[in-house]
PDB file of C-alpha atoms and ligand atoms in Angstrom:
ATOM      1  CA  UNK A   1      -0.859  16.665   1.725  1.00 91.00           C
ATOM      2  CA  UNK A   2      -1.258  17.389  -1.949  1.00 95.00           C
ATOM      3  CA  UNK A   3      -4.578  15.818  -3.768  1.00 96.00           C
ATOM      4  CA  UNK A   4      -4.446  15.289  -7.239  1.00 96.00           C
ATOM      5  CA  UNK A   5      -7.814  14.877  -9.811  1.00 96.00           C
ATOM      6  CA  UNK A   6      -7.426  13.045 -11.837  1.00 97.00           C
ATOM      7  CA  UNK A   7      -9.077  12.064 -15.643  1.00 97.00           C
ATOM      8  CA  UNK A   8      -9.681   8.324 -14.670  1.00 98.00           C
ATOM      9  CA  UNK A   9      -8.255   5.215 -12.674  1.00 98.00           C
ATOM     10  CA  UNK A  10      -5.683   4.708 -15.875  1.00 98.00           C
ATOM     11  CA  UNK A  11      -4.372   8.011 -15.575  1.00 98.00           C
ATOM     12  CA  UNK A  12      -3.513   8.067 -11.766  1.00 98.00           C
ATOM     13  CA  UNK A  13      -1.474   4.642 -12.066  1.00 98.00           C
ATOM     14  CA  UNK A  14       0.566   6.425 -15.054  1.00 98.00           C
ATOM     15  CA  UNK A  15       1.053   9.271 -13.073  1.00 98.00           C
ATOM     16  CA  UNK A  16       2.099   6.662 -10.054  1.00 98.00           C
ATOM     17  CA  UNK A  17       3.718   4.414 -11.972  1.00 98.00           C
ATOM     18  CA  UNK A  18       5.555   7.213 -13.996  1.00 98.00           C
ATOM     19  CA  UNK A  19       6.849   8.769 -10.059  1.00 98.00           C
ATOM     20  CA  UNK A  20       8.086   5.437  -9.310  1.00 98.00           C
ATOM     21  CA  UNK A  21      10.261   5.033 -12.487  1.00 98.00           C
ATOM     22  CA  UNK A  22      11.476   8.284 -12.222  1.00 98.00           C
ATOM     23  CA  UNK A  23      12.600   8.167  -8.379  1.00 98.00           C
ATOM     24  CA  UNK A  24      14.240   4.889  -9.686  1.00 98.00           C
ATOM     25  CA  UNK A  25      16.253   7.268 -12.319  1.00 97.00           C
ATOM     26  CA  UNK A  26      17.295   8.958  -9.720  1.00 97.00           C
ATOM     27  CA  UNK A  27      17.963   6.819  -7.104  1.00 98.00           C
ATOM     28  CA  UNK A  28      18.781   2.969  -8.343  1.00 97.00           C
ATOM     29  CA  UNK A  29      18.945   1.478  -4.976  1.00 97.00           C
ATOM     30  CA  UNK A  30      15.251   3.049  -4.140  1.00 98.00           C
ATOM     31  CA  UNK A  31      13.700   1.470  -1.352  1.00 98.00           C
ATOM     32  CA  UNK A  32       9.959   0.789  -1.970  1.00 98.00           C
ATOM     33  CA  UNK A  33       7.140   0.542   0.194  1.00 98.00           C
ATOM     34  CA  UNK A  34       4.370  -1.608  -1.593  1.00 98.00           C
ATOM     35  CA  UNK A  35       0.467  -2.422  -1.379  1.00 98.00           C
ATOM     36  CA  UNK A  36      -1.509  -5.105  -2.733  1.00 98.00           C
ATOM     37  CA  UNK A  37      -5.135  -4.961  -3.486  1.00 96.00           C
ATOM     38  CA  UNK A  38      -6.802  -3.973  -6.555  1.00 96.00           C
ATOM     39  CA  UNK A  39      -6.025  -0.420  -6.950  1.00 97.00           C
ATOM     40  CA  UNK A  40      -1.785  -1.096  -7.534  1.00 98.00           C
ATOM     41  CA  UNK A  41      -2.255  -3.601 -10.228  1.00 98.00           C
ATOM     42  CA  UNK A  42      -2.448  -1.568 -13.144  1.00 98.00           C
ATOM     43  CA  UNK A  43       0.488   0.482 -11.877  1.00 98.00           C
ATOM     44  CA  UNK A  44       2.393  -2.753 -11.367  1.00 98.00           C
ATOM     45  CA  UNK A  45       1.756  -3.392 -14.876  1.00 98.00           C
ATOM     46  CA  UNK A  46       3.241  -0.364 -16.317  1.00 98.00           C
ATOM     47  CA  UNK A  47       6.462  -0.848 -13.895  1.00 98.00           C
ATOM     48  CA  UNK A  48       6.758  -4.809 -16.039  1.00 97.00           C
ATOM     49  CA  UNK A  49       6.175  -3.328 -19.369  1.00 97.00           C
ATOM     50  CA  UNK A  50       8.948  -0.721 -18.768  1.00 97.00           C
ATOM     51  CA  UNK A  51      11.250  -3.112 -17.225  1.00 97.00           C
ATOM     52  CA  UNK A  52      10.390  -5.470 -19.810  1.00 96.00           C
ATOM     53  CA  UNK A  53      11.051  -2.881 -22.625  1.00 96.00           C
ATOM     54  CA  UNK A  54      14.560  -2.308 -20.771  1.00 95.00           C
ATOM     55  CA  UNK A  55      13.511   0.991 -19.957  1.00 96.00           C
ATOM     56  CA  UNK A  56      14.208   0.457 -15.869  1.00 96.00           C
ATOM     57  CA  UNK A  57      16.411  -1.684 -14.146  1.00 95.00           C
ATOM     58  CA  UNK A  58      15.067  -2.968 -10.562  1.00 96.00           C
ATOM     59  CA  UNK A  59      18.174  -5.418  -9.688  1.00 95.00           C
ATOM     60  CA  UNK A  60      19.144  -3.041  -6.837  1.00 95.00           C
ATOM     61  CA  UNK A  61      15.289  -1.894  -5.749  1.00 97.00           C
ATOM     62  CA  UNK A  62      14.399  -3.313  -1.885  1.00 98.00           C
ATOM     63  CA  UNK A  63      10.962  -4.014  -1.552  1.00 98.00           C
ATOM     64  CA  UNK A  64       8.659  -3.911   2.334  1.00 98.00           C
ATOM     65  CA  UNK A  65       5.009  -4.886   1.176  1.00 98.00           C
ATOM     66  CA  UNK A  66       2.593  -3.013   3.988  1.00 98.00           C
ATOM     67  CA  UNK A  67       0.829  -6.375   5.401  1.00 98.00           C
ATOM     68  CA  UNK A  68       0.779  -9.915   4.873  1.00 98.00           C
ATOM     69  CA  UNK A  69      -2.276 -12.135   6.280  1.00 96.00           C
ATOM     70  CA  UNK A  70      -2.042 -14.796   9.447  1.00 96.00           C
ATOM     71  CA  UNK A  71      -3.351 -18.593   8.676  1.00 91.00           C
ATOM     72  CA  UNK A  72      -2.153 -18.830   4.817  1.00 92.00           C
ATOM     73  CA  UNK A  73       1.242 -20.044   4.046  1.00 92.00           C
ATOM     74  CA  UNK A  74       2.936 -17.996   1.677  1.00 92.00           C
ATOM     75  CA  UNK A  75       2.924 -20.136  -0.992  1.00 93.00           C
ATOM     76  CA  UNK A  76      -0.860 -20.188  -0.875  1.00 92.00           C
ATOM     77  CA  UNK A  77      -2.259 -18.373  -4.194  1.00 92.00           C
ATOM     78  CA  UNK A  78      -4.312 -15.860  -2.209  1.00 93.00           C
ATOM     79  CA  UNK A  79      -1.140 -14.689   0.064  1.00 95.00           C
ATOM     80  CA  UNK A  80      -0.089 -11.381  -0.536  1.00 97.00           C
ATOM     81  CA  UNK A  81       3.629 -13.482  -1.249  1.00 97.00           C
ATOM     82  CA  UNK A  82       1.865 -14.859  -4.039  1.00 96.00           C
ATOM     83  CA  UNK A  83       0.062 -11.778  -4.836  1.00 97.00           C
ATOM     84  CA  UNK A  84       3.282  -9.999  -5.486  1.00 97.00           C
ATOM     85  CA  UNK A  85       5.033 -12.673  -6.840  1.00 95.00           C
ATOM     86  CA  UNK A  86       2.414 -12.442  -9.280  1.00 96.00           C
ATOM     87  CA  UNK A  87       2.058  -8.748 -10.410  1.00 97.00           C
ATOM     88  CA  UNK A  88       5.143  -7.577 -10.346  1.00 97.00           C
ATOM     89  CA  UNK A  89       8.380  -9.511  -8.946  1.00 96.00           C
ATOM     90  CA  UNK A  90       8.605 -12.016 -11.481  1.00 91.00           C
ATOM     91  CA  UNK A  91       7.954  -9.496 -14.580  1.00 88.00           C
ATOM     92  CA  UNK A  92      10.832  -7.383 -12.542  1.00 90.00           C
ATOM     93  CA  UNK A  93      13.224 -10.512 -11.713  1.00 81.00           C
ATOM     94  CA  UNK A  94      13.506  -9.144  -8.203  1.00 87.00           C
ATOM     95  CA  UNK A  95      15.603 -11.020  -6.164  1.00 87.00           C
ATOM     96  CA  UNK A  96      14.099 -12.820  -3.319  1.00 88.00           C
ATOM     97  CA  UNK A  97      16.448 -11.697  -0.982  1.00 93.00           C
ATOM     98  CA  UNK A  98      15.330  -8.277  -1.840  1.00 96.00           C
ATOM     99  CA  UNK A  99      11.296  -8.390  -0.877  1.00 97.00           C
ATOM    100  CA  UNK A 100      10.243  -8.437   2.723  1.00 98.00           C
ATOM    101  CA  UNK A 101       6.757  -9.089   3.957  1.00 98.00           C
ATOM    102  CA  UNK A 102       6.076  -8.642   7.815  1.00 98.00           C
ATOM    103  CA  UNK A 103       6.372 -11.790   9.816  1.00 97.00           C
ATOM    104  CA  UNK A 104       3.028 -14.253  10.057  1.00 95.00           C
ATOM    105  CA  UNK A 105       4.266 -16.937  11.532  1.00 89.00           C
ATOM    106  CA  UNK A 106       6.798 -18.424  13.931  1.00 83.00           C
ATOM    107  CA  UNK A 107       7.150 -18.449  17.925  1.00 85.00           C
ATOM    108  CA  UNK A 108       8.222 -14.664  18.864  1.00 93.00           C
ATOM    109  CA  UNK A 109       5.940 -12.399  16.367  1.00 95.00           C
ATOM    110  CA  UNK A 110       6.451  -9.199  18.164  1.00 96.00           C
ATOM    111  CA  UNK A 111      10.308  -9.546  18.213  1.00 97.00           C
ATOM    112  CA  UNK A 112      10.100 -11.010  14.500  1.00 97.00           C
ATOM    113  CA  UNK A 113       8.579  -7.491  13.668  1.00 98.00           C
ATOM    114  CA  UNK A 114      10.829  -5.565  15.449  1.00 98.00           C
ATOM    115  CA  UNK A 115      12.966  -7.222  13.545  1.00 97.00           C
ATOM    116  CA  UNK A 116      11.132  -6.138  10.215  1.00 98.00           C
ATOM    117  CA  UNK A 117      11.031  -2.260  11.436  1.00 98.00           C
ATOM    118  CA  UNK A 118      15.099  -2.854  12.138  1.00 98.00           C
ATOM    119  CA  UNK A 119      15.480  -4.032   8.749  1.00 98.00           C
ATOM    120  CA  UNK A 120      13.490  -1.074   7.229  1.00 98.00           C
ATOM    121  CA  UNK A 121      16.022   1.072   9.166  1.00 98.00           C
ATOM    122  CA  UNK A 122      19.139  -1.011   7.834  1.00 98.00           C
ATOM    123  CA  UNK A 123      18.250   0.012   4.271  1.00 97.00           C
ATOM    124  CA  UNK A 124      18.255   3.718   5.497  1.00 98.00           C
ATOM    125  CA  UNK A 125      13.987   3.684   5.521  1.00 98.00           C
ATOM    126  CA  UNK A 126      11.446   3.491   2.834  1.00 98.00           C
ATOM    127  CA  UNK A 127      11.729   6.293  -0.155  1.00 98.00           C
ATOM    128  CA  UNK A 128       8.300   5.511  -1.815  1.00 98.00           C
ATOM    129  CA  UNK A 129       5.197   3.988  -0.115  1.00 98.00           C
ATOM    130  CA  UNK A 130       2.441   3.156  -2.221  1.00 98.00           C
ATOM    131  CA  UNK A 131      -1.074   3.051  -0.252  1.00 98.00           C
ATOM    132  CA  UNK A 132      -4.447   2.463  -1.248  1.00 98.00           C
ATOM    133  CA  UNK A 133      -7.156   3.412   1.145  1.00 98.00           C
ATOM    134  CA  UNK A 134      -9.632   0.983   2.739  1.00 97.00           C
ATOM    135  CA  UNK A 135     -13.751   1.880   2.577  1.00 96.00           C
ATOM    136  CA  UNK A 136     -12.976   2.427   6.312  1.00 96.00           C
ATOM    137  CA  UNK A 137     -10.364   4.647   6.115  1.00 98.00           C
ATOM    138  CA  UNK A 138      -7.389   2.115   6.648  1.00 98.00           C
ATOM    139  CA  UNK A 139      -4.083   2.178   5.185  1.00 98.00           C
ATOM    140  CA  UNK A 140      -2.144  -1.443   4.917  1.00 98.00           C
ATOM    141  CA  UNK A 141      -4.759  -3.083   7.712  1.00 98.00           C
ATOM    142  CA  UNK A 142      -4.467  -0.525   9.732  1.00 98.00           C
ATOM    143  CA  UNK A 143      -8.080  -0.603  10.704  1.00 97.00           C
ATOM    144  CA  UNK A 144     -10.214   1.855  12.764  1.00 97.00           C
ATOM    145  CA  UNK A 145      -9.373   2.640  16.001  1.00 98.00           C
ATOM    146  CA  UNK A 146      -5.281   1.894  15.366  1.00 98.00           C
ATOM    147  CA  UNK A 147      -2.852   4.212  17.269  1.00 98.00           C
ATOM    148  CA  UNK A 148      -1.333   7.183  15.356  1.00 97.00           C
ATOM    149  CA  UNK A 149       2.026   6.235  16.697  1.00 98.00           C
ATOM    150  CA  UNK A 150       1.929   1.988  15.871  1.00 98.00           C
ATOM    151  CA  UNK A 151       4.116  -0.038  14.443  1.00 98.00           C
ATOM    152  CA  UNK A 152       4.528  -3.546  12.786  1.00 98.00           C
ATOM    153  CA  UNK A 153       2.129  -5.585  14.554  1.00 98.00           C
ATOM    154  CA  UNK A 154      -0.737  -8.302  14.624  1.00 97.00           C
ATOM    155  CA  UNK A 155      -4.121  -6.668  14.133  1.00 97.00           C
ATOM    156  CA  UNK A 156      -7.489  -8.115  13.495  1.00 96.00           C
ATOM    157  CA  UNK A 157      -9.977  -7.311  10.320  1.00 94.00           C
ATOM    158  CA  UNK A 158     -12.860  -5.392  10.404  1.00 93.00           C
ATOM    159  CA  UNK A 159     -16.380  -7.242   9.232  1.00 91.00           C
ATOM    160  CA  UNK A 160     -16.116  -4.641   7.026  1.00 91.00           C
ATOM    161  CA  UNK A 161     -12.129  -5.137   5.421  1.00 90.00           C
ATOM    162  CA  UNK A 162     -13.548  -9.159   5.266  1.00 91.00           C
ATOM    163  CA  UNK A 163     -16.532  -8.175   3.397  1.00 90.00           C
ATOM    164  CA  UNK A 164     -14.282  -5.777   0.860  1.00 90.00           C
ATOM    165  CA  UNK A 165     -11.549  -8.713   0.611  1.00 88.00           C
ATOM    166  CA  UNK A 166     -14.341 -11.882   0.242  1.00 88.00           C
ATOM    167  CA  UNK A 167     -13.712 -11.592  -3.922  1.00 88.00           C
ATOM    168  CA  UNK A 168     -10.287 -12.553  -3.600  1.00 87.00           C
ATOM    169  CA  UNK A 169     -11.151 -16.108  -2.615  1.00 87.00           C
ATOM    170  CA  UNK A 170     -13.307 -18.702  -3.456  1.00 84.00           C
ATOM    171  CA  UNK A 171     -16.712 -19.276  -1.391  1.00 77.00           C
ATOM    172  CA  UNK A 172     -16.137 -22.172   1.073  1.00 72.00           C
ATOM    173  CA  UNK A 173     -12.636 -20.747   1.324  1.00 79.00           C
ATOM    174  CA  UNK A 174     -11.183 -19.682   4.795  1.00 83.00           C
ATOM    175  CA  UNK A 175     -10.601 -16.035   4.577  1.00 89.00           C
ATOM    176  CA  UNK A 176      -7.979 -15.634   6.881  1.00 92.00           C
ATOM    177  CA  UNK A 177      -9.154 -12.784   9.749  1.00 92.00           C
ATOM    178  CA  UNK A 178      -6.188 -11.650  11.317  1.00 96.00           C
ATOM    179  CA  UNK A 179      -3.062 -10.183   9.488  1.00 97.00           C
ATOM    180  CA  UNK A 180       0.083  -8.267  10.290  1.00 98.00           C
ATOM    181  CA  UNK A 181       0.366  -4.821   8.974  1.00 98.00           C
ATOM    182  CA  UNK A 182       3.009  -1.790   9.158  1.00 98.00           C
ATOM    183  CA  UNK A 183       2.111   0.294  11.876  1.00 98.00           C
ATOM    184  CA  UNK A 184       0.533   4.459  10.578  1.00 98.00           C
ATOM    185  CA  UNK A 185       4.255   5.313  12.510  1.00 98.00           C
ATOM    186  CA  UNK A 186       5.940   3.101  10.175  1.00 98.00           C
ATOM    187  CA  UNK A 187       4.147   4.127   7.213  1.00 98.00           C
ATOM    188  CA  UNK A 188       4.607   7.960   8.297  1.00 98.00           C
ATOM    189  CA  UNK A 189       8.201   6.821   8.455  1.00 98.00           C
ATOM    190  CA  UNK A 190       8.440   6.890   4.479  1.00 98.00           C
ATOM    191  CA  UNK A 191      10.366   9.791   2.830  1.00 98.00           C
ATOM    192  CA  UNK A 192       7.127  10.281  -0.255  1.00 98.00           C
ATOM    193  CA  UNK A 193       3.824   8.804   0.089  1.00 98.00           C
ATOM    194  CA  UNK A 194       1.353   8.063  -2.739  1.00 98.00           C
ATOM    195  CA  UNK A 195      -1.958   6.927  -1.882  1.00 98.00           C
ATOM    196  CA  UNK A 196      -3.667   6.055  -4.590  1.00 98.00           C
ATOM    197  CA  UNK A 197      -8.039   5.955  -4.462  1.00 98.00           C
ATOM    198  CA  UNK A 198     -10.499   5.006  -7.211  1.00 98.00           C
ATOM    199  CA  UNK A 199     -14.695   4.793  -7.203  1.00 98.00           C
ATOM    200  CA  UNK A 200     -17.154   6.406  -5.139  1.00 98.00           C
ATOM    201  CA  UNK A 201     -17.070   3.551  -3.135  1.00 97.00           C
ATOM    202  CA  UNK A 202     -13.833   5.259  -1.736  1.00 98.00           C
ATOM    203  CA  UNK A 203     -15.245   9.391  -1.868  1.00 98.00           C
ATOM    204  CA  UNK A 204     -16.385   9.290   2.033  1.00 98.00           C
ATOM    205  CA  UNK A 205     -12.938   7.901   3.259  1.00 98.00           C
ATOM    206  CA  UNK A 206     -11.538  10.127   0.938  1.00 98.00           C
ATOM    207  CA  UNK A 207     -13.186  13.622   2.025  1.00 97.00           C
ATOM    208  CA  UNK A 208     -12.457  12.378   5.998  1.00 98.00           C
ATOM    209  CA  UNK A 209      -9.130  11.933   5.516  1.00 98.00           C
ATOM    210  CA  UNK A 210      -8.168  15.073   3.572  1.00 97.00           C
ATOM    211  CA  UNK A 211     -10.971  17.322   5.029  1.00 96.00           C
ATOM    212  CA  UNK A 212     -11.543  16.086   8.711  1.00 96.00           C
ATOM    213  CA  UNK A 213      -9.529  15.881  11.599  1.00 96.00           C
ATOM    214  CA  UNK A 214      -6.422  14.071  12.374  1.00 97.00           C
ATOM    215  CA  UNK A 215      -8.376  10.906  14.173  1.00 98.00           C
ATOM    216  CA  UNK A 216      -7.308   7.083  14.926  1.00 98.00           C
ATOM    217  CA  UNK A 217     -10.889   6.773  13.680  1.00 98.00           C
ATOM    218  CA  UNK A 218      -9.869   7.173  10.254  1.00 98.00           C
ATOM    219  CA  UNK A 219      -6.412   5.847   9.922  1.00 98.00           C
ATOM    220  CA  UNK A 220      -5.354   8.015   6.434  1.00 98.00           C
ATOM    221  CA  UNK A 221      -6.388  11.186   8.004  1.00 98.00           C
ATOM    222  CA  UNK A 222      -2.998  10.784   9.942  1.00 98.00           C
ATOM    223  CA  UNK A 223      -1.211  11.338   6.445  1.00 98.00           C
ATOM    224  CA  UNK A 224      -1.833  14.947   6.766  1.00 97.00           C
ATOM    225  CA  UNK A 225       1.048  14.586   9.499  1.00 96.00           C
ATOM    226  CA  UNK A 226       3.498  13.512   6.882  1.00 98.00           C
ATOM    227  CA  UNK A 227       5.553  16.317   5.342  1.00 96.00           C
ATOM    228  CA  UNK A 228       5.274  14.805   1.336  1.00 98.00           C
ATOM    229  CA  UNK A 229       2.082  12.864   0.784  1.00 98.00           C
ATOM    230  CA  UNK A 230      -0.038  13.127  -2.695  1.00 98.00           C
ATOM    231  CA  UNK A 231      -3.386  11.340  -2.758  1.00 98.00           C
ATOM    232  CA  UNK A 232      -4.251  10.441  -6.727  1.00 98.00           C
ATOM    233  CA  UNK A 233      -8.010  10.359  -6.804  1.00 98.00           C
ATOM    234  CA  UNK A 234     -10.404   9.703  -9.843  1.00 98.00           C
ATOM    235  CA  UNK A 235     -13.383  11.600 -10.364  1.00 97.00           C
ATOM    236  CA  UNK A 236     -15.468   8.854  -8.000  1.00 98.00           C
ATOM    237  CA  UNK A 237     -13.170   8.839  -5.131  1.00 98.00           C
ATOM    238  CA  UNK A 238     -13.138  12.511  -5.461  1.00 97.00           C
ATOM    239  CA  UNK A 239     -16.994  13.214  -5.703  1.00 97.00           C
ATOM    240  CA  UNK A 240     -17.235  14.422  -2.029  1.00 96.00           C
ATOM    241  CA  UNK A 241     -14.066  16.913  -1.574  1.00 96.00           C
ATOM    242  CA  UNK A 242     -14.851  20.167  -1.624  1.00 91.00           C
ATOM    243  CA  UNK A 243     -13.967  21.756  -4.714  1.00 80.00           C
ATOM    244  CA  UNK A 244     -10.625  23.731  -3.372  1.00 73.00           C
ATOM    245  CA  UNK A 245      -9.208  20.722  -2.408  1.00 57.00           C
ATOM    246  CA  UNK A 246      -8.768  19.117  -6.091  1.00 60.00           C
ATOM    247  CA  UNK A 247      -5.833  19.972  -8.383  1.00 61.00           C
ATOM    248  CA  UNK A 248      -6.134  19.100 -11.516  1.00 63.00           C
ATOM    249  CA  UNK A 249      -3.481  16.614 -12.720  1.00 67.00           C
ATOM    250  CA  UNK A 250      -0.907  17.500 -15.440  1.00 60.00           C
TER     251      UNK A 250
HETATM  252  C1  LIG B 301      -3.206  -3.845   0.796  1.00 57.52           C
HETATM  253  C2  LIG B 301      -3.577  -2.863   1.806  1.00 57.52           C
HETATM  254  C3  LIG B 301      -4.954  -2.295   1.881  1.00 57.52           C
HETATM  255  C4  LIG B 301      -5.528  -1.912   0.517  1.00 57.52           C
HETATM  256  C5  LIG B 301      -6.934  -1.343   0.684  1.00 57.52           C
HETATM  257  C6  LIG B 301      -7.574  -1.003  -0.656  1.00 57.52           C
HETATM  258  O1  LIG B 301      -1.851  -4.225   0.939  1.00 57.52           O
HETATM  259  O2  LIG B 301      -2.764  -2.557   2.589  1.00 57.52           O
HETATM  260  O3  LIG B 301      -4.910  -1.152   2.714  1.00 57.52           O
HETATM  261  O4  LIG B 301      -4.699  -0.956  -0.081  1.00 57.52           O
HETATM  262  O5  LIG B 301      -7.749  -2.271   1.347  1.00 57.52           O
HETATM  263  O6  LIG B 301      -7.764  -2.186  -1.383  1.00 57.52           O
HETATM  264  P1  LIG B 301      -8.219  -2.145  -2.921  1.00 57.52           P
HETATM  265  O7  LIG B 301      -7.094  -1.545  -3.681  1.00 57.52           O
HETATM  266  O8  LIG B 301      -8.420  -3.587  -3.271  1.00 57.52           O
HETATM  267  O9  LIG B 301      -9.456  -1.329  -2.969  1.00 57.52           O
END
């Protein structure tokens, strides 16, 4: 695991955004691994104002988002479908077709997310996963407590992940608690990794996963398995490492 410092929030999605545009250089088919939350939206921006200035094409890019919640069809404006939709697959014209979500709904889940995993496979497995990193420690909803080896599955929030997520919908709103997420195996699956952290709020998951042990306790700590991960961190999410862990960004 590599653990870059960087200047600011800003910089880390250039720097993220800036690895995604060149792996697409390289690789025009890239398959991408996505996140929603706040932390990918400014990087999402920078991938519609290059495609938008021509300067990257994403007609061939396949797309597996991390997690999609139970309860809210996907049409529904707080859906991760919509959420996407909304940051970055219309500004990239990405063809339906070419954007998977895990299943929600329907009668067989478990064999509908086999399915997903299968289809993961098909595309000869995810290049680039982009991750943010839950108060908790999660990755996708990957919540405390999740085994090191799961997969694509229903899982249940945390008081804690519904507190955190409570500003993306309206008060009286159902907040939806269950979702389905990648499992950490399917996630550890990916060739690169970038999980991306911002604000103090974030320093104590932070210095667990890159300075504790390997522990379903805190989900990201079982990145340090994965051959070529880089966590981006901003001053705040960094405040806790210990200073040999930080490289400065360049
Ligand atoms: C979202 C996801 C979550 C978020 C995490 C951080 O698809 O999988 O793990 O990345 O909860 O969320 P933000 O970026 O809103 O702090």
């Amino acid at each position: 695991m590599q653990v870059v410092l960087t200047a600011s929030s800003a910089e880390s999605a250039r720097l993220v955004a800036q690895e995604i545009l060149d792996a697409l250089a390289s690789k025009p088919d890239l398959v991408l691994g996505l996140a929603t939350g706040s932390t990918p939206v400014p990087v999402y921006a920078r991938l519609r104002e290059a495609a938008a200035r021509g300067e990257a094409d994403f007609s061939r890019v396949t797309t597996f988002n991390l997690d999609e919640y139970i309860g809210l069809p996907v049409e529904h404006p707080r859906s991760y479908h919509s959420f996407m939709r909304e940051h970055l697959f219309e500004g990239l014209r990405v063809a339906a077709d070419r954007t998977a979500f895990p299943p929600t709904a329907g009668a067989d889940l478990p064999a509908r997310c086999a399915e997903f995993e299968e289809r993961i496979r098909a595309c000869g497995g995810i290049d680039l996963q982009l991750l943010g990193l839950g108060r908790n420690g999660h990755i996708g909803f990957n919540e405390p407590g999740s085994p090191l080896d799961s997969r694509t599955r229903t899982v249940q929030l945390c008081e804690r992940t519904l507190e955190d997520n409570a500003r993306f919908f309206e008060s009286g709103e159902d907040q939806p608690r269950r979702a389905v997420t990648m499992g950490i195996a399917t996630i550890l699956d990916a060739r690169r990794i970038l999980l991306q952290a911002a604000g103090p709020a974030k320093a104590h998951a932070v210095r667990s996963a890159v300075e504790g042990p390997v522990t379903e306790t805190l989900p990201a700590s079982a990145l340090r398995r994965h051959a070529d991960t880089t966590f981006y961190l901003d001053p705040g999410a960094a405040r806790d490492l210990t200073p040999s862990e930080r490289v400065p960004a360049h």
